JSON list of C-alpha atoms in Angstrom, two decimals:
[
{"chain": "A", "resi": 38, "resn": "GLN", "atom": "CA", "xyz": [103.89, 86.69, 119.83]},
{"chain": "A", "resi": 39, "resn": "LYS", "atom": "CA", "xyz": [100.81, 88.78, 120.54]},
{"chain": "A", "resi": 40, "resn": "GLU", "atom": "CA", "xyz": [100.18, 89.97, 124.08]},
{"chain": "A", "resi": 41, "resn": "VAL", "atom": "CA", "xyz": [96.61, 88.70, 123.90]},
{"chain": "A", "resi": 42, "resn": "GLU", "atom": "CA", "xyz": [95.62, 85.54, 122.06]},
{"chain": "A", "resi": 43, "resn": "GLN", "atom": "CA", "xyz": [92.04, 84.69, 121.16]},
{"chain": "A", "resi": 44, "resn": "ASP", "atom": "CA", "xyz": [90.72, 81.86, 119.03]},
{"chain": "A", "resi": 45, "resn": "PRO", "atom": "CA", "xyz": [89.05, 83.56, 116.04]},
{"chain": "A", "resi": 46, "resn": "GLY", "atom": "CA", "xyz": [86.57, 80.74, 115.51]},
{"chain": "A", "resi": 47, "resn": "PRO", "atom": "CA", "xyz": [84.10, 80.74, 113.91]},
{"chain": "A", "resi": 48, "resn": "LEU", "atom": "CA", "xyz": [82.13, 78.98, 116.63]},
{"chain": "A", "resi": 49, "resn": "SER", "atom": "CA", "xyz": [78.63, 77.64, 115.96]},
{"chain": "A", "resi": 50, "resn": "VAL", "atom": "CA", "xyz": [76.42, 76.20, 118.70]},
{"chain": "A", "resi": 51, "resn": "PRO", "atom": "CA", "xyz": [72.71, 75.30, 118.93]},
{"chain": "A", "resi": 52, "resn": "GLU", "atom": "CA", "xyz": [70.31, 77.59, 120.74]},
{"chain": "A", "resi": 53, "resn": "GLY", "atom": "CA", "xyz": [70.19, 76.94, 124.46]},
{"chain": "A", "resi": 54, "resn": "ALA", "atom": "CA", "xyz": [73.76, 75.63, 124.70]},
{"chain": "A", "resi": 55, "resn": "ILE", "atom": "CA", "xyz": [76.41, 76.96, 127.04]},
{"chain": "A", "resi": 56, "resn": "VAL", "atom": "CA", "xyz": [79.10, 78.91, 125.20]},
{"chain": "A", "resi": 57, "resn": "SER", "atom": "CA", "xyz": [82.68, 79.26, 126.43]},
{"chain": "A", "resi": 58, "resn": "LEU", "atom": "CA", "xyz": [84.92, 81.95, 124.98]},
{"chain": "A", "resi": 59, "resn": "ASN", "atom": "CA", "xyz": [88.54, 82.28, 126.06]},
{"chain": "A", "resi": 60, "resn": "CYS", "atom": "CA", "xyz": [91.62, 84.47, 125.87]},
{"chain": "A", "resi": 61, "resn": "THR", "atom": "CA", "xyz": [95.17, 84.00, 127.06]},
{"chain": "A", "resi": 62, "resn": "TYR", "atom": "CA", "xyz": [97.68, 86.75, 127.69]},
{"chain": "A", "resi": 63, "resn": "SER", "atom": "CA", "xyz": [101.36, 87.15, 128.41]},
{"chain": "A", "resi": 64, "resn": "ASN", "atom": "CA", "xyz": [101.64, 90.53, 130.18]},
{"chain": "A", "resi": 65, "resn": "SER", "atom": "CA", "xyz": [101.48, 89.96, 133.94]},
{"chain": "A", "resi": 66, "resn": "ALA", "atom": "CA", "xyz": [100.83, 93.69, 134.45]},
{"chain": "A", "resi": 67, "resn": "PHE", "atom": "CA", "xyz": [97.27, 93.36, 133.14]},
{"chain": "A", "resi": 68, "resn": "GLN", "atom": "CA", "xyz": [94.80, 93.92, 135.98]},
{"chain": "A", "resi": 69, "resn": "TYR", "atom": "CA", "xyz": [91.54, 94.90, 134.29]},
{"chain": "A", "resi": 70, "resn": "PHE", "atom": "CA", "xyz": [89.74, 92.54, 131.96]},
{"chain": "A", "resi": 71, "resn": "MET", "atom": "CA", "xyz": [86.82, 93.24, 129.69]},
{"chain": "A", "resi": 72, "resn": "TRP", "atom": "CA", "xyz": [84.60, 91.52, 127.17]},
{"chain": "A", "resi": 73, "resn": "TYR", "atom": "CA", "xyz": [83.06, 93.41, 124.29]},
{"chain": "A", "resi": 74, "resn": "ARG", "atom": "CA", "xyz": [80.34, 92.27, 121.91]},
{"chain": "A", "resi": 75, "resn": "GLN", "atom": "CA", "xyz": [80.36, 93.49, 118.33]},
{"chain": "A", "resi": 76, "resn": "TYR", "atom": "CA", "xyz": [77.49, 92.95, 115.95]},
{"chain": "A", "resi": 77, "resn": "SER", "atom": "CA", "xyz": [78.17, 92.97, 112.25]},
{"chain": "A", "resi": 78, "resn": "ARG", "atom": "CA", "xyz": [79.01, 96.43, 110.93]},
{"chain": "A", "resi": 79, "resn": "LYS", "atom": "CA", "xyz": [78.58, 98.00, 114.39]},
{"chain": "A", "resi": 80, "resn": "GLY", "atom": "CA", "xyz": [80.92, 99.34, 117.02]},
{"chain": "A", "resi": 81, "resn": "PRO", "atom": "CA", "xyz": [81.96, 97.17, 120.00]},
{"chain": "A", "resi": 82, "resn": "GLU", "atom": "CA", "xyz": [79.85, 97.45, 123.16]},
{"chain": "A", "resi": 83, "resn": "LEU", "atom": "CA", "xyz": [81.11, 96.67, 126.65]},
{"chain": "A", "resi": 84, "resn": "LEU", "atom": "CA", "xyz": [79.59, 93.47, 128.00]},
{"chain": "A", "resi": 85, "resn": "MET", "atom": "CA", "xyz": [81.52, 92.57, 131.14]},
{"chain": "A", "resi": 86, "resn": "TYR", "atom": "CA", "xyz": [84.26, 94.15, 133.22]},
{"chain": "A", "resi": 87, "resn": "THR", "atom": "CA", "xyz": [86.37, 92.39, 135.86]},
{"chain": "A", "resi": 88, "resn": "TYR", "atom": "CA", "xyz": [89.20, 93.54, 138.08]},
{"chain": "A", "resi": 89, "resn": "SER", "atom": "CA", "xyz": [91.97, 91.06, 138.96]},
{"chain": "A", "resi": 90, "resn": "SER", "atom": "CA", "xyz": [91.08, 87.40, 139.51]},
{"chain": "A", "resi": 91, "resn": "GLY", "atom": "CA", "xyz": [87.67, 85.91, 140.22]},
{"chain": "A", "resi": 92, "resn": "ASN", "atom": "CA", "xyz": [84.22, 85.59, 138.73]},
{"chain": "A", "resi": 93, "resn": "LYS", "atom": "CA", "xyz": [81.55, 88.09, 137.82]},
{"chain": "A", "resi": 94, "resn": "GLU", "atom": "CA", "xyz": [78.01, 87.25, 136.80]},
{"chain": "A", "resi": 95, "resn": "ASP", "atom": "CA", "xyz": [75.48, 89.37, 134.95]},
{"chain": "A", "resi": 96, "resn": "GLY", "atom": "CA", "xyz": [72.32, 87.59, 133.88]},
{"chain": "A", "resi": 97, "resn": "ARG", "atom": "CA", "xyz": [73.26, 84.83, 131.42]},
{"chain": "A", "resi": 98, "resn": "PHE", "atom": "CA", "xyz": [76.87, 86.00, 131.25]},
{"chain": "A", "resi": 99, "resn": "THR", "atom": "CA", "xyz": [79.73, 85.00, 133.55]},
{"chain": "A", "resi": 100, "resn": "ALA", "atom": "CA", "xyz": [83.27, 86.32, 133.27]},
{"chain": "A", "resi": 101, "resn": "GLN", "atom": "CA", "xyz": [86.17, 84.46, 134.88]},
{"chain": "A", "resi": 102, "resn": "VAL", "atom": "CA", "xyz": [89.75, 85.58, 135.36]},
{"chain": "A", "resi": 103, "resn": "ASP", "atom": "CA", "xyz": [92.61, 83.28, 136.38]},
{"chain": "A", "resi": 104, "resn": "LYS", "atom": "CA", "xyz": [95.68, 85.47, 136.69]},
{"chain": "A", "resi": 105, "resn": "SER", "atom": "CA", "xyz": [97.90, 82.59, 137.77]},
{"chain": "A", "resi": 106, "resn": "SER", "atom": "CA", "xyz": [97.28, 80.94, 134.40]},
{"chain": "A", "resi": 107, "resn": "LYS", "atom": "CA", "xyz": [96.90, 84.22, 132.49]},
{"chain": "A", "resi": 108, "resn": "TYR", "atom": "CA", "xyz": [93.56, 83.01, 131.18]},
{"chain": "A", "resi": 109, "resn": "ILE", "atom": "CA", "xyz": [90.16, 84.65, 131.00]},
{"chain": "A", "resi": 110, "resn": "SER", "atom": "CA", "xyz": [86.80, 83.23, 129.99]},
{"chain": "A", "resi": 111, "resn": "LEU", "atom": "CA", "xyz": [83.30, 84.37, 129.14]},
{"chain": "A", "resi": 112, "resn": "PHE", "atom": "CA", "xyz": [80.43, 81.92, 129.58]},
{"chain": "A", "resi": 113, "resn": "ILE", "atom": "CA", "xyz": [77.03, 82.44, 128.01]},
{"chain": "A", "resi": 114, "resn": "ARG", "atom": "CA", "xyz": [74.20, 80.32, 129.40]},
{"chain": "A", "resi": 115, "resn": "ASP", "atom": "CA", "xyz": [70.99, 79.53, 127.54]},
{"chain": "A", "resi": 116, "resn": "SER", "atom": "CA", "xyz": [72.44, 81.02, 124.38]},
{"chain": "A", "resi": 117, "resn": "GLN", "atom": "CA", "xyz": [70.06, 82.87, 122.07]},
{"chain": "A", "resi": 118, "resn": "PRO", "atom": "CA", "xyz": [70.24, 83.71, 118.35]},
{"chain": "A", "resi": 119, "resn": "SER", "atom": "CA", "xyz": [70.60, 87.36, 119.40]},
{"chain": "A", "resi": 120, "resn": "ASP", "atom": "CA", "xyz": [73.95, 86.41, 120.99]},
{"chain": "A", "resi": 121, "resn": "SER", "atom": "CA", "xyz": [75.37, 85.83, 117.50]},
{"chain": "A", "resi": 122, "resn": "ALA", "atom": "CA", "xyz": [78.20, 88.35, 117.24]},
{"chain": "A", "resi": 123, "resn": "THR", "atom": "CA", "xyz": [81.94, 88.72, 117.49]},
{"chain": "A", "resi": 124, "resn": "TYR", "atom": "CA", "xyz": [83.24, 88.72, 121.07]},
{"chain": "A", "resi": 125, "resn": "LEU", "atom": "CA", "xyz": [86.41, 90.63, 121.85]},
{"chain": "A", "resi": 126, "resn": "CYS", "atom": "CA", "xyz": [88.44, 90.30, 125.00]},
{"chain": "A", "resi": 127, "resn": "ALA", "atom": "CA", "xyz": [90.41, 93.32, 126.17]},
{"chain": "A", "resi": 128, "resn": "MET", "atom": "CA", "xyz": [92.73, 94.05, 129.05]},
{"chain": "A", "resi": 129, "resn": "ARG", "atom": "CA", "xyz": [94.94, 96.71, 130.54]},
{"chain": "A", "resi": 130, "resn": "GLY", "atom": "CA", "xyz": [97.23, 97.45, 133.46]},
{"chain": "A", "resi": 131, "resn": "VAL", "atom": "CA", "xyz": [97.07, 99.96, 136.27]},
{"chain": "A", "resi": 132, "resn": "PRO", "atom": "CA", "xyz": [96.78, 103.61, 135.16]},
{"chain": "A", "resi": 133, "resn": "ASN", "atom": "CA", "xyz": [99.84, 105.82, 135.33]},
{"chain": "A", "resi": 134, "resn": "PHE", "atom": "CA", "xyz": [102.26, 102.89, 135.30]},
{"chain": "A", "resi": 135, "resn": "GLY", "atom": "CA", "xyz": [102.69, 102.71, 131.53]},
{"chain": "A", "resi": 136, "resn": "ASN", "atom": "CA", "xyz": [100.07, 100.00, 131.03]},
{"chain": "A", "resi": 137, "resn": "GLU", "atom": "CA", "xyz": [96.95, 102.10, 130.60]},
{"chain": "A", "resi": 138, "resn": "LYS", "atom": "CA", "xyz": [96.38, 101.26, 126.97]},
{"chain": "A", "resi": 139, "resn": "LEU", "atom": "CA", "xyz": [93.67, 98.75, 126.24]},
{"chain": "A", "resi": 140, "resn": "THR", "atom": "CA", "xyz": [94.92, 95.69, 124.35]},
{"chain": "A", "resi": 141, "resn": "PHE", "atom": "CA", "xyz": [92.35, 93.66, 122.41]},
{"chain": "A", "resi": 142, "resn": "GLY", "atom": "CA", "xyz": [92.20, 90.09, 121.28]},
{"chain": "A", "resi": 143, "resn": "THR", "atom": "CA", "xyz": [91.34, 89.51, 117.62]},
{"chain": "A", "resi": 144, "resn": "GLY", "atom": "CA", "xyz": [87.79, 88.43, 118.46]},
{"chain": "A", "resi": 145, "resn": "THR", "atom": "CA", "xyz": [85.80, 85.18, 118.24]},
{"chain": "A", "resi": 146, "resn": "ARG", "atom": "CA", "xyz": [82.89, 85.06, 115.83]},
{"chain": "A", "resi": 147, "resn": "LEU", "atom": "CA", "xyz": [79.95, 83.22, 117.42]},
{"chain": "A", "resi": 148, "resn": "THR", "atom": "CA", "xyz": [76.81, 81.96, 115.69]},
{"chain": "A", "resi": 149, "resn": "ILE", "atom": "CA", "xyz": [73.85, 80.57, 117.65]},
{"chain": "A", "resi": 150, "resn": "ILE", "atom": "CA", "xyz": [71.81, 78.20, 115.49]},
{"chain": "A", "resi": 151, "resn": "PRO", "atom": "CA", "xyz": [68.02, 78.32, 116.14]},
{"chain": "B", "resi": 290, "resn": "ASN", "atom": "CA", "xyz": [71.94, 111.48, 124.47]},
{"chain": "B", "resi": 291, "resn": "ALA", "atom": "CA", "xyz": [73.76, 110.64, 121.23]},
{"chain": "B", "resi": 292, "resn": "GLY", "atom": "CA", "xyz": [76.84, 108.93, 122.76]},
{"chain": "B", "resi": 293, "resn": "VAL", "atom": "CA", "xyz": [79.78, 108.78, 120.37]},
{"chain": "B", "resi": 294, "resn": "THR", "atom": "CA", "xyz": [79.14, 110.07, 116.86]},
{"chain": "B", "resi": 295, "resn": "GLN", "atom": "CA", "xyz": [81.50, 109.42, 113.96]},
{"chain": "B", "resi": 296, "resn": "THR", "atom": "CA", "xyz": [81.33, 111.00, 110.53]},
{"chain": "B", "resi": 297, "resn": "PRO", "atom": "CA", "xyz": [81.43, 110.06, 107.74]},
{"chain": "B", "resi": 298, "resn": "LYS", "atom": "CA", "xyz": [80.25, 106.43, 107.87]},
{"chain": "B", "resi": 299, "resn": "PHE", "atom": "CA", "xyz": [81.85, 105.59, 104.54]},
{"chain": "B", "resi": 300, "resn": "GLN", "atom": "CA", "xyz": [84.64, 107.22, 102.55]},
{"chain": "B", "resi": 301, "resn": "VAL", "atom": "CA", "xyz": [86.66, 106.43, 99.43]},
{"chain": "B", "resi": 302, "resn": "LEU", "atom": "CA", "xyz": [89.94, 108.29, 98.98]},
{"chain": "B", "resi": 303, "resn": "LYS", "atom": "CA", "xyz": [92.55, 108.33, 96.30]},
{"chain": "B", "resi": 304, "resn": "THR", "atom": "CA", "xyz": [96.15, 107.65, 97.26]},
{"chain": "B", "resi": 305, "resn": "GLY", "atom": "CA", "xyz": [97.79, 110.85, 98.46]},
{"chain": "B", "resi": 306, "resn": "GLN", "atom": "CA", "xyz": [94.59, 112.63, 99.44]},
{"chain": "B", "resi": 307, "resn": "SER", "atom": "CA", "xyz": [94.09, 113.90, 102.95]},
{"chain": "B", "resi": 308, "resn": "MET", "atom": "CA", "xyz": [90.95, 113.89, 105.07]},
{"chain": "B", "resi": 309, "resn": "THR", "atom": "CA", "xyz": [89.65, 114.23, 108.60]},
{"chain": "B", "resi": 310, "resn": "LEU", "atom": "CA", "xyz": [87.52, 111.67, 110.38]},
{"chain": "B", "resi": 311, "resn": "GLN", "atom": "CA", "xyz": [85.28, 113.37, 112.91]},
{"chain": "B", "resi": 312, "resn": "CYS", "atom": "CA", "xyz": [84.43, 112.08, 116.36]},
{"chain": "B", "resi": 313, "resn": "ALA", "atom": "CA", "xyz": [82.22, 113.78, 118.93]},
{"chain": "B", "resi": 314, "resn": "GLN", "atom": "CA", "xyz": [80.88, 112.64, 122.30]},
{"chain": "B", "resi": 315, "resn": "ASP", "atom": "CA", "xyz": [78.30, 114.27, 124.53]},
{"chain": "B", "resi": 316, "resn": "MET", "atom": "CA", "xyz": [79.03, 112.42, 127.77]},
{"chain": "B", "resi": 317, "resn": "ASN", "atom": "CA", "xyz": [81.75, 114.77, 129.05]},
{"chain": "B", "resi": 318, "resn": "HIS", "atom": "CA", "xyz": [84.27, 111.92, 128.98]},
{"chain": "B", "resi": 319, "resn": "GLU", "atom": "CA", "xyz": [87.89, 112.92, 129.40]},
{"chain": "B", "resi": 320, "resn": "TYR", "atom": "CA", "xyz": [89.40, 109.90, 127.70]},
{"chain": "B", "resi": 321, "resn": "MET", "atom": "CA", "xyz": [89.02, 109.47, 123.92]},
{"chain": "B", "resi": 322, "resn": "SER", "atom": "CA", "xyz": [90.83, 107.23, 121.49]},
{"chain": "B", "resi": 323, "resn": "TRP", "atom": "CA", "xyz": [91.00, 106.09, 117.87]},
{"chain": "B", "resi": 324, "resn": "TYR", "atom": "CA", "xyz": [91.34, 102.47, 116.75]},
{"chain": "B", "resi": 325, "resn": "ARG", "atom": "CA", "xyz": [91.55, 100.75, 113.43]},
{"chain": "B", "resi": 326, "resn": "GLN", "atom": "CA", "xyz": [90.10, 97.29, 112.92]},
{"chain": "B", "resi": 327, "resn": "ASP", "atom": "CA", "xyz": [91.49, 94.97, 110.27]},
{"chain": "B", "resi": 328, "resn": "PRO", "atom": "CA", "xyz": [90.64, 91.29, 109.64]},
{"chain": "B", "resi": 329, "resn": "GLY", "atom": "CA", "xyz": [92.70, 89.01, 111.89]},
{"chain": "B", "resi": 330, "resn": "MET", "atom": "CA", "xyz": [94.35, 91.97, 113.62]},
{"chain": "B", "resi": 331, "resn": "GLY", "atom": "CA", "xyz": [91.77, 93.00, 116.19]},
{"chain": "B", "resi": 332, "resn": "LEU", "atom": "CA", "xyz": [91.48, 96.59, 117.32]},
{"chain": "B", "resi": 333, "resn": "ARG", "atom": "CA", "xyz": [94.73, 98.52, 117.26]},
{"chain": "B", "resi": 334, "resn": "LEU", "atom": "CA", "xyz": [95.17, 101.85, 119.02]},
{"chain": "B", "resi": 335, "resn": "ILE", "atom": "CA", "xyz": [96.20, 104.76, 116.79]},
{"chain": "B", "resi": 336, "resn": "HIS", "atom": "CA", "xyz": [96.14, 107.79, 119.12]},
{"chain": "B", "resi": 337, "resn": "TYR", "atom": "CA", "xyz": [94.50, 108.66, 122.38]},
{"chain": "B", "resi": 338, "resn": "SER", "atom": "CA", "xyz": [93.79, 111.66, 124.59]},
{"chain": "B", "resi": 339, "resn": "VAL", "atom": "CA", "xyz": [93.32, 111.92, 128.34]},
{"chain": "B", "resi": 340, "resn": "GLY", "atom": "CA", "xyz": [91.84, 115.41, 128.15]},
{"chain": "B", "resi": 341, "resn": "ALA", "atom": "CA", "xyz": [91.64, 118.63, 126.15]},
{"chain": "B", "resi": 342, "resn": "GLY", "atom": "CA", "xyz": [95.08, 119.67, 124.93]},
{"chain": "B", "resi": 343, "resn": "ILE", "atom": "CA", "xyz": [96.68, 116.28, 125.71]},
{"chain": "B", "resi": 344, "resn": "THR", "atom": "CA", "xyz": [97.29, 113.57, 123.12]},
{"chain": "B", "resi": 345, "resn": "ASP", "atom": "CA", "xyz": [99.63, 110.60, 122.81]},
{"chain": "B", "resi": 346, "resn": "GLN", "atom": "CA", "xyz": [100.53, 107.92, 120.31]},
{"chain": "B", "resi": 347, "resn": "GLY", "atom": "CA", "xyz": [99.21, 104.40, 120.35]},
{"chain": "B", "resi": 348, "resn": "GLU", "atom": "CA", "xyz": [100.40, 101.26, 118.64]},
{"chain": "B", "resi": 349, "resn": "VAL", "atom": "CA", "xyz": [100.05, 102.37, 114.99]},
{"chain": "B", "resi": 350, "resn": "PRO", "atom": "CA", "xyz": [100.32, 106.19, 114.82]},
{"chain": "B", "resi": 351, "resn": "ASN", "atom": "CA", "xyz": [102.25, 106.64, 111.57]},
{"chain": "B", "resi": 352, "resn": "GLY", "atom": "CA", "xyz": [100.34, 108.52, 108.90]},
{"chain": "B", "resi": 353, "resn": "TYR", "atom": "CA", "xyz": [97.79, 109.95, 111.34]},
{"chain": "B", "resi": 354, "resn": "ASN", "atom": "CA", "xyz": [97.51, 113.15, 113.36]},
{"chain": "B", "resi": 355, "resn": "VAL", "atom": "CA", "xyz": [95.12, 114.11, 116.14]},
{"chain": "B", "resi": 356, "resn": "SER", "atom": "CA", "xyz": [94.31, 117.15, 118.23]},
{"chain": "B", "resi": 357, "resn": "ARG", "atom": "CA", "xyz": [91.98, 117.71, 121.17]},
{"chain": "B", "resi": 358, "resn": "SER", "atom": "CA", "xyz": [90.93, 121.33, 121.49]},
{"chain": "B", "resi": 359, "resn": "THR", "atom": "CA", "xyz": [87.67, 120.56, 123.33]},
{"chain": "B", "resi": 360, "resn": "THR", "atom": "CA", "xyz": [86.43, 117.77, 125.60]},
{"chain": "B", "resi": 361, "resn": "GLU", "atom": "CA", "xyz": [83.76, 116.81, 123.06]},
{"chain": "B", "resi": 362, "resn": "ASP", "atom": "CA", "xyz": [85.74, 116.48, 119.82]},
{"chain": "B", "resi": 363, "resn": "PHE", "atom": "CA", "xyz": [88.68, 114.30, 118.80]},
{"chain": "B", "resi": 364, "resn": "PRO", "atom": "CA", "xyz": [89.28, 114.40, 115.02]},
{"chain": "B", "resi": 365, "resn": "LEU", "atom": "CA", "xyz": [91.67, 112.03, 113.25]},
{"chain": "B", "resi": 366, "resn": "ARG", "atom": "CA", "xyz": [93.56, 113.34, 110.25]},
{"chain": "B", "resi": 367, "resn": "LEU", "atom": "CA", "xyz": [95.03, 111.24, 107.49]},
{"chain": "B", "resi": 368, "resn": "LEU", "atom": "CA", "xyz": [97.88, 113.26, 106.07]},
{"chain": "B", "resi": 369, "resn": "SER", "atom": "CA", "xyz": [98.48, 111.47, 102.74]},
{"chain": "B", "resi": 370, "resn": "ALA", "atom": "CA", "xyz": [96.25, 108.43, 102.33]},
{"chain": "B", "resi": 371, "resn": "ALA", "atom": "CA", "xyz": [97.81, 105.10, 101.39]},
{"chain": "B", "resi": 372, "resn": "PRO", "atom": "CA", "xyz": [96.11, 101.80, 100.46]},
{"chain": "B", "resi": 373, "resn": "SER", "atom": "CA", "xyz": [97.47, 100.33, 103.73]},
{"chain": "B", "resi": 374, "resn": "GLN", "atom": "CA", "xyz": [95.13, 102.70, 105.56]},
{"chain": "B", "resi": 375, "resn": "THR", "atom": "CA", "xyz": [92.09, 100.97, 104.15]},
{"chain": "B", "resi": 376, "resn": "SER", "atom": "CA", "xyz": [90.31, 99.86, 107.31]},
{"chain": "B", "resi": 377, "resn": "VAL", "atom": "CA", "xyz": [87.40, 100.43, 109.64]},
{"chain": "B", "resi": 378, "resn": "TYR", "atom": "CA", "xyz": [88.10, 103.21, 112.12]},
{"chain": "B", "resi": 379, "resn": "PHE", "atom": "CA", "xyz": [86.48, 103.43, 115.53]},
{"chain": "B", "resi": 380, "resn": "CYS", "atom": "CA", "xyz": [86.46, 106.30, 117.95]},
{"chain": "B", "resi": 381, "resn": "ALA", "atom": "CA", "xyz": [85.93, 105.49, 121.62]},
{"chain": "B", "resi": 382, "resn": "SER", "atom": "CA", "xyz": [85.02, 107.55, 124.64]},
{"chain": "B", "resi": 383, "resn": "SER", "atom": "CA", "xyz": [85.42, 106.41, 128.19]},
{"chain": "B", "resi": 384, "resn": "TYR", "atom": "CA", "xyz": [84.51, 107.02, 131.81]},
{"chain": "B", "resi": 385, "resn": "LYS", "atom": "CA", "xyz": [86.11, 105.75, 134.95]},
{"chain": "B", "resi": 386, "resn": "PHE", "atom": "CA", "xyz": [85.44, 102.44, 136.61]},
{"chain": "B", "resi": 387, "resn": "GLY", "atom": "CA", "xyz": [86.68, 102.98, 140.12]},
{"chain": "B", "resi": 388, "resn": "GLY", "atom": "CA", "xyz": [89.29, 105.42, 138.92]},
{"chain": "B", "resi": 389, "resn": "LEU", "atom": "CA", "xyz": [90.23, 103.56, 135.75]},
{"chain": "B", "resi": 390, "resn": "ASN", "atom": "CA", "xyz": [89.61, 104.94, 132.30]},
{"chain": "B", "resi": 391, "resn": "THR", "atom": "CA", "xyz": [88.37, 102.29, 129.94]},
{"chain": "B", "resi": 392, "resn": "GLU", "atom": "CA", "xyz": [86.89, 102.30, 126.47]},
{"chain": "B", "resi": 393, "resn": "ALA", "atom": "CA", "xyz": [83.25, 101.77, 127.34]},
{"chain": "B", "resi": 394, "resn": "PHE", "atom": "CA", "xyz": [81.58, 103.52, 124.40]},
{"chain": "B", "resi": 395, "resn": "PHE", "atom": "CA", "xyz": [82.44, 103.15, 120.76]},
{"chain": "B", "resi": 396, "resn": "GLY", "atom": "CA", "xyz": [81.14, 104.99, 117.72]},
{"chain": "B", "resi": 397, "resn": "GLN", "atom": "CA", "xyz": [79.61, 103.11, 114.81]},
{"chain": "B", "resi": 398, "resn": "GLY", "atom": "CA", "xyz": [82.76, 103.27, 112.75]},
{"chain": "B", "resi": 399, "resn": "THR", "atom": "CA", "xyz": [84.02, 104.83, 109.54]},
{"chain": "B", "resi": 400, "resn": "ARG", "atom": "CA", "xyz": [84.72, 102.46, 106.66]},
{"chain": "B", "resi": 401, "resn": "LEU", "atom": "CA", "xyz": [87.60, 103.92, 104.67]},
{"chain": "B", "resi": 402, "resn": "THR", "atom": "CA", "xyz": [88.84, 102.64, 101.34]},
{"chain": "B", "resi": 403, "resn": "VAL", "atom": "CA", "xyz": [91.98, 104.08, 99.76]},
{"chain": "B", "resi": 404, "resn": "VAL", "atom": "CA", "xyz": [92.37, 103.34, 96.06]}
]
């Protein structure tokens, strides 16, 4: 069983819809949670970063972490065609305690239909 | 400010050949790492470095070597290429979020095919 599970999709939604992307994980040592966006044939770029449980909002993007359920989410409001990309979740533990390495989900491919 | 630069962008190797994938960053980041990305597998860590002269193995290190003689450069060497090493390779460079190193900046990738 992988430490981080992510539905690979593909996921297609109409422009303007709310998108929900999710990951589950099994390692309770994970404390830092990230979402990356990767356009086709490009490198991943950091989108959101969250420490421990709670919500974080940045424009149209909201990241949620529920450590009790080992579940993280990324919400995209008012989705745009330019949001079409693969979204990768990533997480890691506290530095210097053997959990520094970043573990990625396999990515969800998202298409926003104009 | 160029960020993270990887060369070459594309490469075809014959089985048994060796080569070096170059990675350079101009952000004075201490933490650098190499990943490979394969369909359905996500990004898997090959090797990483927390500073010049310090390297360590990641999840899939076999068949690869690294060294870190300067802060800026972190080359990845394939010792004897195998078809299983056909993949897209990403170098990443990171800064600290509140004391935590994290892979914030990725290069554009090197697409390697081993025939």
